[in-house]
Short mmCIF file of C-alpha atoms and ligand atoms in Angstrom, two decimals:
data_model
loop_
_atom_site.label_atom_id
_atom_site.label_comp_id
_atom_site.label_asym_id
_atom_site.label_seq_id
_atom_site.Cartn_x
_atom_site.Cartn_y
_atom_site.Cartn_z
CA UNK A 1 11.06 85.90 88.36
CA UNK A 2 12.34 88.35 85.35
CA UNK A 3 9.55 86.34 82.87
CA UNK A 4 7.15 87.20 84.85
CA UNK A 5 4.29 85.65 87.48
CA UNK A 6 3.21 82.16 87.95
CA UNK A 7 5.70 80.70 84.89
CA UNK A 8 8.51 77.87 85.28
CA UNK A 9 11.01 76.84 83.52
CA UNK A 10 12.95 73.50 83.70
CA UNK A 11 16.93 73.89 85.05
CA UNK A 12 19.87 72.01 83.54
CA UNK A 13 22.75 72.67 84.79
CA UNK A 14 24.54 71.67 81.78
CA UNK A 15 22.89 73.82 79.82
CA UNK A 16 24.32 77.13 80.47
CA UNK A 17 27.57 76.25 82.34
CA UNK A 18 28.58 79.73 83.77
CA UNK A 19 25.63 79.86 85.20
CA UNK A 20 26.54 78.08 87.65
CA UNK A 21 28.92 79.08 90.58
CA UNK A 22 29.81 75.02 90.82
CA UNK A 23 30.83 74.89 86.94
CA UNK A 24 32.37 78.48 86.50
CA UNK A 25 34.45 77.37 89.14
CA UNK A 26 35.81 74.44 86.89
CA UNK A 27 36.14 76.05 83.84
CA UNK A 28 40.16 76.55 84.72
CA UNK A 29 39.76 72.86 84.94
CA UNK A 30 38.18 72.36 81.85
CA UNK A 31 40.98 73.94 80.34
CA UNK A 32 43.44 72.11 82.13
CA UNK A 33 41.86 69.15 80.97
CA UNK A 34 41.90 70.49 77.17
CA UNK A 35 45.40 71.03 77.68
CA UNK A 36 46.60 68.00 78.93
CA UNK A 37 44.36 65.40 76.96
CA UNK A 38 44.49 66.96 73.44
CA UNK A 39 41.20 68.83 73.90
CA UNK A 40 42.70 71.96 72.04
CA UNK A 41 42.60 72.12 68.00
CA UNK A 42 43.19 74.75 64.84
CA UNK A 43 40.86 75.46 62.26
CA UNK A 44 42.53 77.66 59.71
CA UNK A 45 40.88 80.79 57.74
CA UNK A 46 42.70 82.55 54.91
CA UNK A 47 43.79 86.25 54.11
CA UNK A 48 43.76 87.00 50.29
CA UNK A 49 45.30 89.42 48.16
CA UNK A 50 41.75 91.32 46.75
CA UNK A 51 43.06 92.09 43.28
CA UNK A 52 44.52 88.49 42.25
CA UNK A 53 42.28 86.38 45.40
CA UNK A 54 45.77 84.49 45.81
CA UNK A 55 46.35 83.26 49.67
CA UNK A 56 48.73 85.31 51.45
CA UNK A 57 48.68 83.31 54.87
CA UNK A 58 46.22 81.79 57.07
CA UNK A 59 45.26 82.28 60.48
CA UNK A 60 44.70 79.73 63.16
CA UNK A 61 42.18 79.90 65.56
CA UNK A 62 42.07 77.64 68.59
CA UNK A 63 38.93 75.64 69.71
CA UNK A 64 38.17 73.35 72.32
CA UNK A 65 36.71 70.59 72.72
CA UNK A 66 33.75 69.91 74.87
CA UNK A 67 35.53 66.42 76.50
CA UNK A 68 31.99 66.17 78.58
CA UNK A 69 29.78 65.96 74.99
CA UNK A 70 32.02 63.98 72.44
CA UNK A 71 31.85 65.49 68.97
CA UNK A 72 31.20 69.39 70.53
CA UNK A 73 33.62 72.48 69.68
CA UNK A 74 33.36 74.82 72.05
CA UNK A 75 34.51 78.64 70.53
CA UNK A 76 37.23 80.74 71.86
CA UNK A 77 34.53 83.97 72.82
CA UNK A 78 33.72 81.07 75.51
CA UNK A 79 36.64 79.67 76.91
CA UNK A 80 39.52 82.07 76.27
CA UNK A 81 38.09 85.12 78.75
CA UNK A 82 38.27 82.73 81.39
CA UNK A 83 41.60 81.46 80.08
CA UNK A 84 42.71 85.45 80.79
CA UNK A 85 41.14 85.60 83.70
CA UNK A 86 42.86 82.06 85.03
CA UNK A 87 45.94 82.59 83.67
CA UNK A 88 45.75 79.48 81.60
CA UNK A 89 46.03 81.72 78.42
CA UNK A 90 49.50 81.12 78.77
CA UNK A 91 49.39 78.10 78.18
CA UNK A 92 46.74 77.77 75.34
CA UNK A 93 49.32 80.38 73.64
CA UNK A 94 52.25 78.22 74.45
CA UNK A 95 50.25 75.08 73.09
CA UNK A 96 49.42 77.29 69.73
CA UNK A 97 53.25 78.67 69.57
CA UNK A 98 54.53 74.85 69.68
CA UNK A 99 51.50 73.10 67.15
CA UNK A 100 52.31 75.75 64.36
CA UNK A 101 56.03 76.24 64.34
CA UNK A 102 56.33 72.38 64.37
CA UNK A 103 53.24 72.07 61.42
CA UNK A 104 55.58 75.18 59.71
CA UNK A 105 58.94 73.12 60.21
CA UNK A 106 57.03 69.39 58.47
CA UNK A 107 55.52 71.44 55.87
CA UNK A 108 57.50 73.49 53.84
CA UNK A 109 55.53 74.61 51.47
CA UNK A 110 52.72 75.88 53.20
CA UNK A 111 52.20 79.64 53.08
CA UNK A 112 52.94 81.63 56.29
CA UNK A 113 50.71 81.64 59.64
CA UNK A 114 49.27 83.64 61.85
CA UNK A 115 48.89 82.95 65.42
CA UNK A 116 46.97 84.95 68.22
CA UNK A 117 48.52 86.04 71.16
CA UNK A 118 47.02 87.54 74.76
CA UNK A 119 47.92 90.86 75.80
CA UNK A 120 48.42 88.53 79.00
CA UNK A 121 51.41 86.95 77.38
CA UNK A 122 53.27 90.37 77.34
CA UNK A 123 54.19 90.15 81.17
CA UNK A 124 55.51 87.07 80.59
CA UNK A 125 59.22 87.89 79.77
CA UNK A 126 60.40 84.61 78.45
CA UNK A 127 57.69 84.56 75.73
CA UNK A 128 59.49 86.02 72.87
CA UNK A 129 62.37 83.72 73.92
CA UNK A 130 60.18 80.52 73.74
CA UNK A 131 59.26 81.65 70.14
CA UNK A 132 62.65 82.05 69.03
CA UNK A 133 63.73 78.88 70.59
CA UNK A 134 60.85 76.88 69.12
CA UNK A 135 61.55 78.49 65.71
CA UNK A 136 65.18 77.58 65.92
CA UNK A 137 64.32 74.01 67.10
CA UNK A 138 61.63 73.25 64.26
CA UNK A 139 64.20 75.04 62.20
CA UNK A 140 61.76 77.59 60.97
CA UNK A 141 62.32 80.83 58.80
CA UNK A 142 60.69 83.27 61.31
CA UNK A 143 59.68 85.06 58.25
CA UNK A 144 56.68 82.41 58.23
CA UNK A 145 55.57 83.23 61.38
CA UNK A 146 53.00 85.94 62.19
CA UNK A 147 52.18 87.20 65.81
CA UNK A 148 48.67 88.94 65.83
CA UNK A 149 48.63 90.45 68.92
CA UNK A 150 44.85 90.74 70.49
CA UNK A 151 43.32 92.85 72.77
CA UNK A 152 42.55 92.53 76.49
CA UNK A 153 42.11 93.66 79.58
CA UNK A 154 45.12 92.49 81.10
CA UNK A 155 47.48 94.83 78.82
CA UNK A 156 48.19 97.03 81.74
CA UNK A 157 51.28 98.31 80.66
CA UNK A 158 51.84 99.70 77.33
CA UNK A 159 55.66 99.62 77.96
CA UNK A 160 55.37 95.91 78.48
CA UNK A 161 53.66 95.59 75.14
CA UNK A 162 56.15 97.54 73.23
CA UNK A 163 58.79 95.20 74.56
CA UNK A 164 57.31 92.33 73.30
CA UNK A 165 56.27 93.27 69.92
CA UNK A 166 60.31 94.93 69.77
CA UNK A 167 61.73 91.41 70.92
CA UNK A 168 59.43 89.29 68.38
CA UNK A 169 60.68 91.57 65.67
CA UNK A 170 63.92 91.81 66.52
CA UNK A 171 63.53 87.95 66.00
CA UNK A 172 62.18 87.94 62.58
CA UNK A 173 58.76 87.25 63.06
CA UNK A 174 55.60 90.02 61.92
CA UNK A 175 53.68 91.51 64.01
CA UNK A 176 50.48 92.15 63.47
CA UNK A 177 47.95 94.44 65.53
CA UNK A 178 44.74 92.66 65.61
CA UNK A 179 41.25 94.40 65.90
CA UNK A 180 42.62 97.71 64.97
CA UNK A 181 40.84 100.76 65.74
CA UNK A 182 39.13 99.44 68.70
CA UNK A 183 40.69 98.97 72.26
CA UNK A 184 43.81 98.45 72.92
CA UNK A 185 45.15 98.16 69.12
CA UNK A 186 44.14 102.10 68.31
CA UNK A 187 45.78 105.19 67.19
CA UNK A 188 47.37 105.72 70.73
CA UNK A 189 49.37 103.11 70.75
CA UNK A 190 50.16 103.23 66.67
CA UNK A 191 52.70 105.62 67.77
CA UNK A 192 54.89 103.18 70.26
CA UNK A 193 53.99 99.94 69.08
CA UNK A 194 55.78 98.98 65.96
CA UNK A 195 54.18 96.88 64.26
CA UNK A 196 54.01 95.55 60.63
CA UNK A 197 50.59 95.29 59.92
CA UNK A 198 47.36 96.31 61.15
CA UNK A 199 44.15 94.29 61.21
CA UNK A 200 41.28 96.40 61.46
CA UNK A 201 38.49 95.56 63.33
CA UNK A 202 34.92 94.15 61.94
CA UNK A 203 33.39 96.43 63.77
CA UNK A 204 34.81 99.66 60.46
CA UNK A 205 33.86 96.58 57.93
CA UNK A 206 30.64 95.24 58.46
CA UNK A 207 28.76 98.39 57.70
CA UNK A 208 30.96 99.37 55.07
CA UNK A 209 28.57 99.65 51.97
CA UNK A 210 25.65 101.89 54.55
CA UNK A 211 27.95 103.60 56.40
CA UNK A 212 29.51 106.51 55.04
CA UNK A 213 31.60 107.03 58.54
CA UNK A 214 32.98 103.50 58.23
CA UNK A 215 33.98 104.23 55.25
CA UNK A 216 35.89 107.84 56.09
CA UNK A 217 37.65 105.37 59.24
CA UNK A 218 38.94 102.67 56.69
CA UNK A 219 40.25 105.22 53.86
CA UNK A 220 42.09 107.15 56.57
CA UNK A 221 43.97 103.76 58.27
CA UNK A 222 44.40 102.47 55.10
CA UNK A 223 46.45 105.53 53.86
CA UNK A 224 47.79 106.35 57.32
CA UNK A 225 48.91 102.39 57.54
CA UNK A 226 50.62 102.84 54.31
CA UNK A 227 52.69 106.11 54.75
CA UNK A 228 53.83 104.37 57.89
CA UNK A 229 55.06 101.78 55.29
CA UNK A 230 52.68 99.34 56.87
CA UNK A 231 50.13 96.24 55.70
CA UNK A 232 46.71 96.56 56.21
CA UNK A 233 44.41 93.94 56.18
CA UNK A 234 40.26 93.62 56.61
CA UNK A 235 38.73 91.23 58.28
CA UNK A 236 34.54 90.18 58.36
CA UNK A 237 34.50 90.56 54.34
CA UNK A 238 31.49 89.12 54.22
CA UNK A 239 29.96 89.98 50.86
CA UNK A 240 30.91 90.92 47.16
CA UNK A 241 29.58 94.35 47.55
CA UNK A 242 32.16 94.94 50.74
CA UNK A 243 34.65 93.08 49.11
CA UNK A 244 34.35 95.32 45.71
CA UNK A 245 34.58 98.84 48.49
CA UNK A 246 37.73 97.65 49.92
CA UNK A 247 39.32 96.81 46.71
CA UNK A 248 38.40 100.68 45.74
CA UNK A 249 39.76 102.11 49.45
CA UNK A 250 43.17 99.90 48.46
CA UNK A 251 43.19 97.23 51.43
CA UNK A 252 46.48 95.04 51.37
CA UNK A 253 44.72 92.20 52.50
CA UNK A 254 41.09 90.33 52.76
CA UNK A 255 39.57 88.22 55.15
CA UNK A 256 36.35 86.74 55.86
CA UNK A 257 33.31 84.18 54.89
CA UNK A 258 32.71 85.84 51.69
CA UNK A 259 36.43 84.52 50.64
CA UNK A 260 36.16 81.15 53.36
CA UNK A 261 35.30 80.31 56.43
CA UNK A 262 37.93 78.61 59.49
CA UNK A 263 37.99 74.74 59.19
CA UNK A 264 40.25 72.39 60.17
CA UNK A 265 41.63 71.19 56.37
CA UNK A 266 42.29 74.35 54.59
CA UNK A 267 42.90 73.75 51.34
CA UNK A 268 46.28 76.27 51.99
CA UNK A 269 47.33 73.47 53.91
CA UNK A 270 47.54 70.84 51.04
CA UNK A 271 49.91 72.72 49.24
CA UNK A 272 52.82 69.92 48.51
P1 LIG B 1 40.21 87.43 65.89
O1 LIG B 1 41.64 87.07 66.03
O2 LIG B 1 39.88 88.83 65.55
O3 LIG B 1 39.65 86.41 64.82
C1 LIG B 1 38.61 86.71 63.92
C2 LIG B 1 37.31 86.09 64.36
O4 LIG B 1 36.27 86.48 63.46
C3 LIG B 1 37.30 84.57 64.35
O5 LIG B 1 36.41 84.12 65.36
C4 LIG B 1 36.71 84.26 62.97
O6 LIG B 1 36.11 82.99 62.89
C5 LIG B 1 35.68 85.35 62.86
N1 LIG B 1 35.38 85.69 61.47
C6 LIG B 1 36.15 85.56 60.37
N2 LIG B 1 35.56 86.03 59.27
C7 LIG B 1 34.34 86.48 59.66
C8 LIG B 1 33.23 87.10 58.97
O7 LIG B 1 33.25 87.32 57.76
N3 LIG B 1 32.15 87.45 59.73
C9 LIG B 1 32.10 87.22 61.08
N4 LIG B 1 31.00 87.59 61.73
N5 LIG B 1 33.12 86.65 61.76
C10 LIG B 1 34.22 86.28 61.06
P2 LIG B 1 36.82 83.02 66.43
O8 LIG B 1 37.60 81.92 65.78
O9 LIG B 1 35.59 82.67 67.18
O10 LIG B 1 37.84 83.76 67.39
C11 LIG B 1 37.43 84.84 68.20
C12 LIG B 1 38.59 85.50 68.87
O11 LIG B 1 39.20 84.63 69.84
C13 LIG B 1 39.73 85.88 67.93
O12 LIG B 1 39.41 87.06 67.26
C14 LIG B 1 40.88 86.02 68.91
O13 LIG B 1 40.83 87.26 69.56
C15 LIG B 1 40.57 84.92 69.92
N6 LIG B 1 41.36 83.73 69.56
C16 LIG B 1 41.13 82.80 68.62
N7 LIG B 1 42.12 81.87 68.59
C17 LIG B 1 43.02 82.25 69.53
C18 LIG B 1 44.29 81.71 69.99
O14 LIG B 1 44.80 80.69 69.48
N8 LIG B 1 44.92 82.37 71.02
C19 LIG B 1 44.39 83.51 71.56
N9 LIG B 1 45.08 84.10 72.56
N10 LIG B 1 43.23 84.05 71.15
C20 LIG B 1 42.54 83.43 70.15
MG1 LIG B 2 43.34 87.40 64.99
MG1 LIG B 3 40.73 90.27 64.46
MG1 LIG B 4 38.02 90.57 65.79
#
């Protein structure tokens, strides 16, 4: 009806899953599925030091795979809001907790990693716990370990947040506030959340070089980050010209497809 009179169009339900109630319904059982019949994998993207381009770490990012259409990767702006809303988050962040502390404990020489976590994995007391166990299992410096923590909807209480972030330093482990300056990662919570680095959002870099706000935003965090005695990283660097600006505004850290892109064999990886 919303193109107009007397026009049709042809309906697959495959073709745009949430769609439908029948297949929205299932996408906790997609996930499931993922979970239980190695449906989940890592791609890796890393974060450079501007002035020398050297790797300082890499980040995984989890993708799933599409177990109804062999050979498809289905993103995590997809799948992991319905892993929040389902609950299964905890899981997919257990599952991402267990594949890199055991691929930090066979490879030594890899740099450090960063791993995303759900603001719905606060509530769960135990989680810091299972990190430290896993770390002292794999026998793991924690030092390797970064814990980006990401925003959602579910971070209902700040108080639960701050315990978390306290526990998973207390353990050894960075934390890192992930899309800074938007949400739940912004200068409210700077003040209770003690974290080691912030992460600040695309949404302050992707304008940089037109944007003369953008760039006030990123010179103050930067400089605010670092009396704080914090790291500050940059992430959608997407172009020389951006690149160059942050350089000048004296980011920590660099990330983005002008430097790489995520794939599954990052050269960082190879690293003997
Ligand atoms: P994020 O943690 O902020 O990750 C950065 C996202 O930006 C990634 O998307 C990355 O591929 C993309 N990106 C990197 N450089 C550029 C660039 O230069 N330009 C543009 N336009 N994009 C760039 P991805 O992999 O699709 O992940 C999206 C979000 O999903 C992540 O945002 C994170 O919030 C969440 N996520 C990813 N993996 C996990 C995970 O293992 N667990 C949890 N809980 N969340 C995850
Ligand atoms: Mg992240
Ligand atoms: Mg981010
Ligand atoms: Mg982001």
């Amino acid at each position: 009806k919303s193109a107009g009179k007397s026009t049709w169009r042809m309906y697959r339900q495959d073709a745009d899953p949430s769609r439908s109630t029948i297949t929205r319904l299932s996408w906790k059982d997609r996930i499931t599925e993922a979970l239980e019949h190695d449906g989940l994998e890592l791609h890796f993207q890393g974060i450079y030091y501007p002035e020398t381009r050297k790797l300082a770490h890499l980040e995984a990012l989890v993708r799933m795979k599409n177990m109804q259409k062999p050979g498809e990767i289905i993103m995590p702006g997809m799948f992991i809001p319905h892993a929040e809303k389902t609950g299964k988050i905890i899981d997919i962040d257990r599952w991402v907790i267990r594949s890199i502390i055991e691929l930090l404990g066979k490879k030594a020489n890899i740099p450090s990693i960063a791993i995303n976590v759900s603001g719905r994995s606060f509530d769960e007391p135990e989680m810091p716990e299972y990190i430290s166990q896993q770390l002292k299992h794999h026998k793991v410096d924690p030092a390797r370990l970064l814990v980006e923590l990401t925003e959602t909807a579910a971070v209902s209480d700040i108080r639960d947040a701050e315990r978390f972030i306290d526990a998973l330093r207390a353990t050894g482990c960075t934390v890192c506030l992930d899309d800074f300056g938007t949400g739940f990662a912004s200068f409210a919570y700077l003040k209770q959340l003690k974290a080691d680095v912030l992460k600040i959002d695309g949404f302050f870099i992707k304008d940089l070089i037109s944007d003369h706000d953008s760039q006030v935003f990123v010179r103050g965090m930067v400089s605010m980050a670092h009396e704080m005695g914090k790291t500050t990283i940059a992430e959608f660097v997407e172009n020389e010209e951006i690149f160059n600006m942050l350089l000048e505004l004296g980011i920590d850290q660099v990330q983005g497809y002008y430097l790489d892109k995520p794939m599954k064999d990052h050269p960082g990886l190879n690293i003997i």
